[in-house]
Amino acid sequence: MDARRLAATAVLAAALAGAAPAWAGAKGWDDAGSIARDALVVVALGAPAVQGDRNGALQAGGSIGATALVTYGLKEAFPEWRPDRSDRKSFPSGHTSMAFAAAATLHNRYGWQAGLPAQIVAAFVGVSRVKADKHHWYDAVAGAAIGEAAGFLITRRRDDRVRIVPWGDSKSGGVAMAVRF
């Protein structure tokens, strides 16, 4: 099974598994969103690992890590009450930003066949956070923007025919490119 099919299958399975408890109320929405977010992150990190795509795994980790830094930095810089008043870490939505970072990574690395289902699941995560009364709609939108930006800025499309390798020595450095026809 190629990476696109593997990623798409895993994302759709996560969506189906996560959607069932969503009808139970705020707790169900919260649980479903967490399951879907976790599944997206596992797929974004796992699909390249299964394929032996070291660069893809590093890029996925970088996208998700950068998203976490920005998201949690903003939570500290702009404390805002959650709608349920549980704490002042509403802005931006961490679940949503992580889900969209994973989805954007899958989309950018493996194409729309893996990206479209991942984006749909990420959108579900954003909706689930609002329905669970954990975030305002604008928290979810900001989280989505942060995750998308990180995923698309850090992740590159996989192309087995082109290799770009940086090199350096004590006097100079550069980039070598090898193309297979």
Tab-separated table of N, CA, C and O in Angstrom, residues 52-162:
chain	number	residue	atom	x	y	z
A	52	GLY	N	9.756	4.567	4.998
A	52	GLY	CA	11.199	4.773	5.020
A	52	GLY	C	11.588	6.170	4.555
A	52	GLY	O	12.698	6.394	4.086
A	53	ASP	N	10.680	7.107	4.693
A	53	ASP	CA	10.860	8.490	4.248
A	53	ASP	C	11.340	9.328	5.427
A	53	ASP	O	10.557	9.992	6.093
A	54	ARG	N	12.640	9.286	5.679
A	54	ARG	CA	13.213	9.984	6.834
A	54	ARG	C	12.963	11.489	6.772
A	54	ARG	O	12.601	12.105	7.762
A	55	ASN	N	13.157	12.077	5.591
A	55	ASN	CA	12.918	13.511	5.461
A	55	ASN	C	11.469	13.866	5.740
A	55	ASN	O	11.174	14.886	6.363
A	56	GLY	N	10.553	13.038	5.280
A	56	GLY	CA	9.132	13.279	5.538
A	56	GLY	C	8.810	13.237	7.021
A	56	GLY	O	8.041	14.058	7.523
A	57	ALA	N	9.405	12.286	7.728
A	57	ALA	CA	9.176	12.194	9.170
A	57	ALA	C	9.750	13.410	9.890
A	57	ALA	O	9.119	13.962	10.801
A	58	LEU	N	10.933	13.848	9.476
A	58	LEU	CA	11.541	15.040	10.086
A	58	LEU	C	10.709	16.288	9.793
A	58	LEU	O	10.521	17.136	10.676
A	59	GLN	N	10.222	16.401	8.567
A	59	GLN	CA	9.406	17.556	8.217
A	59	GLN	C	8.083	17.550	8.977
A	59	GLN	O	7.626	18.598	9.449
A	60	ALA	N	7.466	16.394	9.118
A	60	ALA	CA	6.227	16.296	9.891
A	60	ALA	C	6.477	16.692	11.338
A	60	ALA	O	5.710	17.463	11.928
A	61	GLY	N	7.552	16.176	11.912
A	61	GLY	CA	7.903	16.543	13.286
A	61	GLY	C	8.177	18.031	13.420
A	61	GLY	O	7.770	18.666	14.398
A	62	GLY	N	8.858	18.604	12.433
A	62	GLY	CA	9.123	20.037	12.454
A	62	GLY	C	7.865	20.864	12.354
A	62	GLY	O	7.702	21.867	13.066
A	63	SER	N	6.950	20.458	11.495
A	63	SER	CA	5.682	21.174	11.343
A	63	SER	C	4.864	21.138	12.626
A	63	SER	O	4.351	22.162	13.087
A	64	ILE	N	4.773	19.968	13.200
A	64	ILE	CA	3.984	19.806	14.421
A	64	ILE	C	4.668	20.506	15.592
A	64	ILE	O	4.018	21.171	16.401
A	65	GLY	N	5.988	20.396	15.672
A	65	GLY	CA	6.734	21.070	16.740
A	65	GLY	C	6.639	22.584	16.656
A	65	GLY	O	6.424	23.271	17.665
A	66	ALA	N	6.795	23.139	15.445
A	66	ALA	CA	6.684	24.589	15.269
A	66	ALA	C	5.283	25.067	15.615
A	66	ALA	O	5.103	26.115	16.257
A	67	THR	N	4.295	24.289	15.231
A	67	THR	CA	2.910	24.637	15.552
A	67	THR	C	2.698	24.665	17.059
A	67	THR	O	2.052	25.581	17.586
A	68	ALA	N	3.249	23.679	17.755
A	68	ALA	CA	3.104	23.639	19.212
A	68	ALA	C	3.756	24.859	19.851
A	68	ALA	O	3.162	25.493	20.749
A	69	LEU	N	4.949	25.221	19.403
A	69	LEU	CA	5.632	26.383	19.977
A	69	LEU	C	4.830	27.672	19.781
A	69	LEU	O	4.653	28.447	20.719
A	70	VAL	N	4.359	27.881	18.574
A	70	VAL	CA	3.587	29.106	18.292
A	70	VAL	C	2.280	29.098	19.071
A	70	VAL	O	1.918	30.090	19.726
A	71	THR	N	1.568	27.985	19.033
A	71	THR	CA	0.267	27.902	19.688
A	71	THR	C	0.378	28.132	21.192
A	71	THR	O	-0.350	28.961	21.756
A	72	TYR	N	1.285	27.422	21.833
A	72	TYR	CA	1.369	27.546	23.287
A	72	TYR	C	2.022	28.856	23.718
A	72	TYR	O	1.731	29.368	24.793
A	73	GLY	N	2.845	29.429	22.857
A	73	GLY	CA	3.357	30.769	23.118
A	73	GLY	C	2.240	31.802	23.098
A	73	GLY	O	2.172	32.693	23.961
A	74	LEU	N	1.346	31.684	22.117
A	74	LEU	CA	0.207	32.607	22.036
A	74	LEU	C	-0.757	32.422	23.200
A	74	LEU	O	-1.342	33.395	23.689
A	75	LYS	N	-0.936	31.188	23.651
A	75	LYS	CA	-1.808	30.944	24.806
A	75	LYS	C	-1.293	31.686	26.041
A	75	LYS	O	-2.079	32.214	26.821
A	76	GLU	N	0.028	31.712	26.199
A	76	GLU	CA	0.615	32.409	27.340
A	76	GLU	C	0.581	33.930	27.149
A	76	GLU	O	0.375	34.673	28.096
A	77	ALA	N	0.802	34.373	25.924
A	77	ALA	CA	0.856	35.816	25.647
A	77	ALA	C	-0.520	36.473	25.685
A	77	ALA	O	-0.640	37.646	26.042
A	78	PHE	N	-1.556	35.722	25.294
A	78	PHE	CA	-2.909	36.274	25.224
A	78	PHE	C	-3.885	35.404	26.006
A	78	PHE	O	-4.700	34.688	25.416
A	79	PRO	N	-3.832	35.444	27.337
A	79	PRO	CA	-4.746	34.599	28.124
A	79	PRO	C	-6.197	35.030	27.916
A	79	PRO	O	-6.529	36.205	28.047
A	80	GLU	N	-7.009	34.084	27.551
A	80	GLU	CA	-8.432	34.346	27.321
A	80	GLU	C	-9.239	33.202	27.915
A	80	GLU	O	-8.864	32.038	27.775
A	81	TRP	N	-10.343	33.545	28.559
A	81	TRP	CA	-11.197	32.528	29.162
A	81	TRP	C	-11.791	31.625	28.091
A	81	TRP	O	-12.227	32.081	27.042
A	82	ARG	N	-11.797	30.334	28.405
A	82	ARG	CA	-12.516	29.383	27.555
A	82	ARG	C	-14.012	29.630	27.748
A	82	ARG	O	-14.427	30.138	28.796
A	83	PRO	N	-14.839	29.236	26.783
A	83	PRO	CA	-16.286	29.416	26.952
A	83	PRO	C	-16.844	28.713	28.194
A	83	PRO	O	-17.786	29.206	28.814
A	84	ASP	N	-16.247	27.585	28.596
A	84	ASP	CA	-16.722	26.878	29.789
A	84	ASP	C	-16.091	27.408	31.081
A	84	ASP	O	-16.339	26.887	32.159
A	85	ARG	N	-15.254	28.447	30.935
A	85	ARG	CA	-14.596	29.132	32.059
A	85	ARG	C	-13.654	28.216	32.852
A	85	ARG	O	-13.347	28.494	34.015
A	86	SER	N	-13.149	27.147	32.247
A	86	SER	CA	-12.279	26.211	32.968
A	86	SER	C	-10.869	26.765	33.172
A	86	SER	O	-10.222	26.415	34.156
A	87	ASP	N	-10.371	27.581	32.252
A	87	ASP	CA	-9.068	28.215	32.402
A	87	ASP	C	-8.939	29.341	31.382
A	87	ASP	O	-9.869	29.619	30.634
A	88	ARG	N	-7.764	29.983	31.373
A	88	ARG	CA	-7.544	31.112	30.467
A	88	ARG	C	-6.572	30.746	29.349
A	88	ARG	O	-5.647	31.478	29.054
A	89	LYS	N	-6.809	29.614	28.736
A	89	LYS	CA	-5.948	29.144	27.648
A	89	LYS	C	-6.765	28.849	26.396
A	89	LYS	O	-6.521	27.873	25.692
A	90	SER	N	-7.720	29.716	26.099
A	90	SER	CA	-8.605	29.483	24.975
A	90	SER	C	-7.971	29.797	23.626
A	90	SER	O	-8.166	29.069	22.661
A	91	PHE	N	-7.205	30.880	23.547
A	91	PHE	CA	-6.700	31.345	22.255
A	91	PHE	C	-5.247	30.980	22.057
A	91	PHE	O	-4.420	31.297	22.911
A	92	PRO	N	-4.900	30.371	20.931
A	92	PRO	CA	-5.702	29.693	19.909
A	92	PRO	C	-5.936	28.236	20.296
A	92	PRO	O	-5.366	27.756	21.267
A	93	SER	N	-6.727	27.536	19.520
A	93	SER	CA	-7.027	26.133	19.812
A	93	SER	C	-5.825	25.247	19.484
A	93	SER	O	-5.409	25.152	18.334
A	94	GLY	N	-5.286	24.600	20.497
A	94	GLY	CA	-4.153	23.691	20.307
A	94	GLY	C	-4.535	22.430	19.555
A	94	GLY	O	-3.795	21.965	18.693
A	95	HIS	N	-5.707	21.868	19.884
A	95	HIS	CA	-6.162	20.678	19.168
A	95	HIS	C	-6.271	20.984	17.667
A	95	HIS	O	-5.810	20.209	16.831
A	96	THR	N	-6.892	22.122	17.360
A	96	THR	CA	-7.114	22.480	15.963
A	96	THR	C	-5.797	22.767	15.254
A	96	THR	O	-5.589	22.323	14.120
A	97	SER	N	-4.896	23.479	15.903
A	97	SER	CA	-3.628	23.797	15.245
A	97	SER	C	-2.823	22.533	14.965
A	97	SER	O	-2.246	22.389	13.878
A	98	MET	N	-2.796	21.604	15.899
A	98	MET	CA	-2.065	20.352	15.688
A	98	MET	C	-2.697	19.522	14.572
A	98	MET	O	-1.991	18.932	13.738
A	99	ALA	N	-4.025	19.460	14.565
A	99	ALA	CA	-4.724	18.689	13.531
A	99	ALA	C	-4.447	19.267	12.147
A	99	ALA	O	-4.164	18.532	11.192
A	100	PHE	N	-4.504	20.598	12.023
A	100	PHE	CA	-4.257	21.207	10.720
A	100	PHE	C	-2.790	21.132	10.317
A	100	PHE	O	-2.482	21.024	9.128
A	101	ALA	N	-1.869	21.170	11.258
A	101	ALA	CA	-0.456	20.991	10.923
A	101	ALA	C	-0.235	19.590	10.351
A	101	ALA	O	0.450	19.420	9.333
A	102	ALA	N	-0.822	18.591	10.987
A	102	ALA	CA	-0.702	17.211	10.502
A	102	ALA	C	-1.361	17.061	9.133
A	102	ALA	O	-0.797	16.443	8.220
A	103	ALA	N	-2.549	17.640	8.972
A	103	ALA	CA	-3.266	17.538	7.699
A	103	ALA	C	-2.505	18.240	6.576
A	103	ALA	O	-2.380	17.711	5.466
A	104	ALA	N	-1.980	19.426	6.854
A	104	ALA	CA	-1.226	20.156	5.836
A	104	ALA	C	0.055	19.410	5.463
A	104	ALA	O	0.459	19.398	4.296
A	105	THR	N	0.675	18.780	6.445
A	105	THR	CA	1.871	17.988	6.185
A	105	THR	C	1.541	16.821	5.256
A	105	THR	O	2.254	16.578	4.277
A	106	LEU	N	0.468	16.103	5.550
A	106	LEU	CA	0.058	14.981	4.694
A	106	LEU	C	-0.284	15.467	3.292
A	106	LEU	O	0.092	14.845	2.296
A	107	HIS	N	-0.997	16.581	3.209
A	107	HIS	CA	-1.389	17.132	1.914
A	107	HIS	C	-0.165	17.546	1.110
A	107	HIS	O	-0.034	17.196	-0.068
A	108	ASN	N	0.716	18.274	1.728
A	108	ASN	CA	1.886	18.787	1.028
A	108	ASN	C	2.857	17.671	0.640
A	108	ASN	O	3.468	17.724	-0.420
A	109	ARG	N	2.995	16.668	1.477
A	109	ARG	CA	3.964	15.602	1.230
A	109	ARG	C	3.445	14.546	0.256
A	109	ARG	O	4.174	14.057	-0.599
A	110	TYR	N	2.152	14.179	0.390
A	110	TYR	CA	1.621	13.039	-0.359
A	110	TYR	C	0.512	13.389	-1.340
A	110	TYR	O	-0.024	12.504	-1.989
A	111	GLY	N	0.153	14.671	-1.438
A	111	GLY	CA	-0.850	15.065	-2.423
A	111	GLY	C	-2.259	15.102	-1.864
A	111	GLY	O	-2.518	14.794	-0.700
A	112	TRP	N	-3.173	15.483	-2.737
A	112	TRP	CA	-4.553	15.696	-2.307
A	112	TRP	C	-5.247	14.406	-1.892
A	112	TRP	O	-6.183	14.439	-1.090
A	113	GLN	N	-4.811	13.260	-2.425
A	113	GLN	CA	-5.478	12.006	-2.071
A	113	GLN	C	-5.363	11.712	-0.581
A	113	GLN	O	-6.280	11.166	0.021
A	114	ALA	N	-4.247	12.056	0.014
A	114	ALA	CA	-4.094	11.919	1.463
A	114	ALA	C	-4.520	13.195	2.163
A	114	ALA	O	-5.040	13.164	3.274
A	115	GLY	N	-4.305	14.330	1.507
A	115	GLY	CA	-4.574	15.624	2.132
A	115	GLY	C	-6.038	15.956	2.312
A	115	GLY	O	-6.432	16.500	3.347
A	116	LEU	N	-6.860	15.650	1.326
A	116	LEU	CA	-8.282	16.002	1.424
A	116	LEU	C	-8.974	15.324	2.603
A	116	LEU	O	-9.617	15.999	3.417
A	117	PRO	N	-8.836	14.000	2.771
A	117	PRO	CA	-9.455	13.383	3.953
A	117	PRO	C	-8.867	13.927	5.260
A	117	PRO	O	-9.586	14.113	6.242
A	118	ALA	N	-7.570	14.206	5.254
A	118	ALA	CA	-6.936	14.749	6.460
A	118	ALA	C	-7.478	16.136	6.780
A	118	ALA	O	-7.723	16.471	7.947
A	119	GLN	N	-7.683	16.961	5.766
A	119	GLN	CA	-8.226	18.303	5.977
A	119	GLN	C	-9.660	18.235	6.513
A	119	GLN	O	-10.052	19.035	7.366
A	120	ILE	N	-10.426	17.281	6.034
A	120	ILE	CA	-11.802	17.110	6.524
A	120	ILE	C	-11.789	16.713	7.997
A	120	ILE	O	-12.558	17.246	8.807
A	121	VAL	N	-10.904	15.797	8.366
A	121	VAL	CA	-10.802	15.385	9.768
A	121	VAL	C	-10.325	16.562	10.627
A	121	VAL	O	-10.833	16.787	11.733
A	122	ALA	N	-9.378	17.347	10.120
A	122	ALA	CA	-8.897	18.517	10.866
A	122	ALA	C	-10.026	19.523	11.075
A	122	ALA	O	-10.157	20.104	12.163
A	123	ALA	N	-10.851	19.729	10.064
A	123	ALA	CA	-12.006	20.628	10.208
A	123	ALA	C	-12.960	20.090	11.277
A	123	ALA	O	-13.507	20.866	12.077
A	124	PHE	N	-13.147	18.772	11.299
A	124	PHE	CA	-13.973	18.155	12.343
A	124	PHE	C	-13.409	18.459	13.726
A	124	PHE	O	-14.150	18.755	14.668
A	125	VAL	N	-12.085	18.410	13.854
A	125	VAL	CA	-11.448	18.711	15.144
A	125	VAL	C	-11.790	20.136	15.561
A	125	VAL	O	-12.162	20.390	16.711
A	126	GLY	N	-11.683	21.086	14.639
A	126	GLY	CA	-12.018	22.476	14.957
A	126	GLY	C	-13.466	22.630	15.397
A	126	GLY	O	-13.751	23.294	16.409
A	127	VAL	N	-14.376	21.999	14.675
A	127	VAL	CA	-15.796	22.058	15.048
A	127	VAL	C	-16.011	21.410	16.410
A	127	VAL	O	-16.755	21.929	17.248
A	128	SER	N	-15.334	20.295	16.650
A	128	SER	CA	-15.521	19.588	17.927
A	128	SER	C	-15.105	20.441	19.114
A	128	SER	O	-15.712	20.377	20.180
A	129	ARG	N	-14.070	21.262	18.944
A	129	ARG	CA	-13.605	22.119	20.045
A	129	ARG	C	-14.623	23.201	20.382
A	129	ARG	O	-14.811	23.551	21.546
A	130	VAL	N	-15.283	23.716	19.370
A	130	VAL	CA	-16.335	24.720	19.601
A	130	VAL	C	-17.557	24.038	20.215
A	130	VAL	O	-18.128	24.537	21.192
A	131	LYS	N	-17.954	22.892	19.670
A	131	LYS	CA	-19.121	22.157	20.192
A	131	LYS	C	-18.892	21.665	21.618
A	131	LYS	O	-19.833	21.556	22.396
A	132	ALA	N	-17.641	21.364	21.971
A	132	ALA	CA	-17.320	20.900	23.325
A	132	ALA	C	-17.268	22.059	24.317
A	132	ALA	O	-17.043	21.852	25.504
A	133	ASP	N	-17.461	23.276	23.823
A	133	ASP	CA	-17.455	24.483	24.651
A	133	ASP	C	-16.075	24.759	25.241
A	133	ASP	O	-15.950	25.341	26.307
A	134	LYS	N	-15.033	24.335	24.525
A	134	LYS	CA	-13.654	24.581	24.946
A	134	LYS	C	-13.051	25.793	24.250
A	134	LYS	O	-12.047	26.334	24.705
A	135	HIS	N	-13.617	26.184	23.099
A	135	HIS	CA	-13.075	27.296	22.322
A	135	HIS	C	-14.174	28.106	21.663
A	135	HIS	O	-15.246	27.579	21.351
A	136	HIS	N	-13.864	29.379	21.439
A	136	HIS	CA	-14.697	30.232	20.604
A	136	HIS	C	-14.370	29.890	19.151
A	136	HIS	O	-13.301	29.340	18.859
A	137	TRP	N	-15.249	30.252	18.229
A	137	TRP	CA	-15.009	29.928	16.823
A	137	TRP	C	-13.697	30.532	16.331
A	137	TRP	O	-12.985	29.921	15.540
A	138	TYR	N	-13.371	31.743	16.783
A	138	TYR	CA	-12.151	32.398	16.305
A	138	TYR	C	-10.888	31.736	16.857
A	138	TYR	O	-9.823	31.833	16.250
A	139	ASP	N	-10.976	31.046	17.992
A	139	ASP	CA	-9.840	30.274	18.497
A	139	ASP	C	-9.521	29.128	17.531
A	139	ASP	O	-8.349	28.841	17.246
A	140	ALA	N	-10.583	28.469	17.050
A	140	ALA	CA	-10.410	27.356	16.117
A	140	ALA	C	-9.877	27.851	14.770
A	140	ALA	O	-8.993	27.222	14.178
A	141	VAL	N	-10.383	28.989	14.300
A	141	VAL	CA	-9.902	29.540	13.027
A	141	VAL	C	-8.428	29.925	13.141
A	141	VAL	O	-7.626	29.639	12.239
A	142	ALA	N	-8.036	30.556	14.231
A	142	ALA	CA	-6.631	30.919	14.431
A	142	ALA	C	-5.759	29.670	14.508
A	142	ALA	O	-4.662	29.621	13.923
A	143	GLY	N	-6.217	28.645	15.216
A	143	GLY	CA	-5.469	27.392	15.290
A	143	GLY	C	-5.300	26.756	13.920
A	143	GLY	O	-4.219	26.262	13.582
A	144	ALA	N	-6.372	26.784	13.122
A	144	ALA	CA	-6.294	26.228	11.769
A	144	ALA	C	-5.266	26.985	10.932
A	144	ALA	O	-4.468	26.375	10.214
A	145	ALA	N	-5.258	28.307	11.027
A	145	ALA	CA	-4.312	29.113	10.255
A	145	ALA	C	-2.873	28.825	10.669
A	145	ALA	O	-1.979	28.693	9.810
A	146	ILE	N	-2.629	28.698	11.958
A	146	ILE	CA	-1.274	28.400	12.454
A	146	ILE	C	-0.808	27.038	11.951
A	146	ILE	O	0.303	26.883	11.449
A	147	GLY	N	-1.666	26.033	12.092
A	147	GLY	CA	-1.313	24.684	11.652
A	147	GLY	C	-1.085	24.592	10.154
A	147	GLY	O	-0.114	23.969	9.699
A	148	GLU	N	-1.972	25.201	9.365
A	148	GLU	CA	-1.814	25.191	7.908
A	148	GLU	C	-0.508	25.867	7.508
A	148	GLU	O	0.224	25.374	6.655
A	149	ALA	N	-0.229	27.018	8.100
A	149	ALA	CA	0.993	27.751	7.752
A	149	ALA	C	2.234	26.913	8.045
A	149	ALA	O	3.121	26.787	7.195
A	150	ALA	N	2.304	26.330	9.224
A	150	ALA	CA	3.469	25.511	9.577
A	150	ALA	C	3.588	24.304	8.654
A	150	ALA	O	4.674	23.994	8.163
A	151	GLY	N	2.474	23.619	8.423
A	151	GLY	CA	2.508	22.429	7.577
A	151	GLY	C	2.949	22.721	6.162
A	151	GLY	O	3.748	21.979	5.577
A	152	PHE	N	2.465	23.810	5.596
A	152	PHE	CA	2.822	24.125	4.217
A	152	PHE	C	4.180	24.805	4.085
A	152	PHE	O	4.826	24.690	3.053
A	153	LEU	N	4.634	25.498	5.113
A	153	LEU	CA	5.936	26.149	5.026
A	153	LEU	C	7.098	25.188	5.280
A	153	LEU	O	8.182	25.362	4.736
A	154	ILE	N	6.867	24.173	6.104
A	154	ILE	CA	7.964	23.290	6.504
A	154	ILE	C	8.022	22.006	5.683
A	154	ILE	O	9.095	21.458	5.453
A	155	THR	N	6.891	21.523	5.206
A	155	THR	CA	6.849	20.241	4.504
A	155	THR	C	7.001	20.428	2.994
A	155	THR	O	6.431	21.347	2.425
A	156	ARG	N	7.754	19.551	2.373
A	156	ARG	CA	7.943	19.556	0.922
A	156	ARG	C	7.399	18.273	0.319
A	156	ARG	O	7.411	17.225	0.947
A	157	ARG	N	6.973	18.360	-0.919
A	157	ARG	CA	6.440	17.193	-1.635
A	157	ARG	C	7.531	16.148	-1.822
A	157	ARG	O	8.677	16.482	-2.132
A	158	ARG	N	7.160	14.903	-1.636
A	158	ARG	CA	8.108	13.807	-1.827
A	158	ARG	C	8.243	13.522	-3.321
A	158	ARG	O	7.260	13.391	-4.026
A	159	ASP	N	9.464	13.433	-3.776
A	159	ASP	CA	9.739	13.124	-5.173
A	159	ASP	C	10.973	12.225	-5.196
A	159	ASP	O	12.083	12.677	-4.920
A	160	ASP	N	10.768	10.974	-5.505
A	160	ASP	CA	11.871	10.007	-5.494
A	160	ASP	C	12.885	10.261	-6.595
A	160	ASP	O	13.999	9.750	-6.543
A	161	ARG	N	12.513	11.027	-7.610
A	161	ARG	CA	13.423	11.231	-8.736
A	161	ARG	C	14.387	12.398	-8.525
A	161	ARG	O	15.321	12.557	-9.275
A	162	VAL	N	14.117	13.238	-7.543
A	162	VAL	CA	14.978	14.397	-7.309
A	162	VAL	C	15.513	14.340	-5.884
A	162	VAL	O	14.749	14.170	-4.940
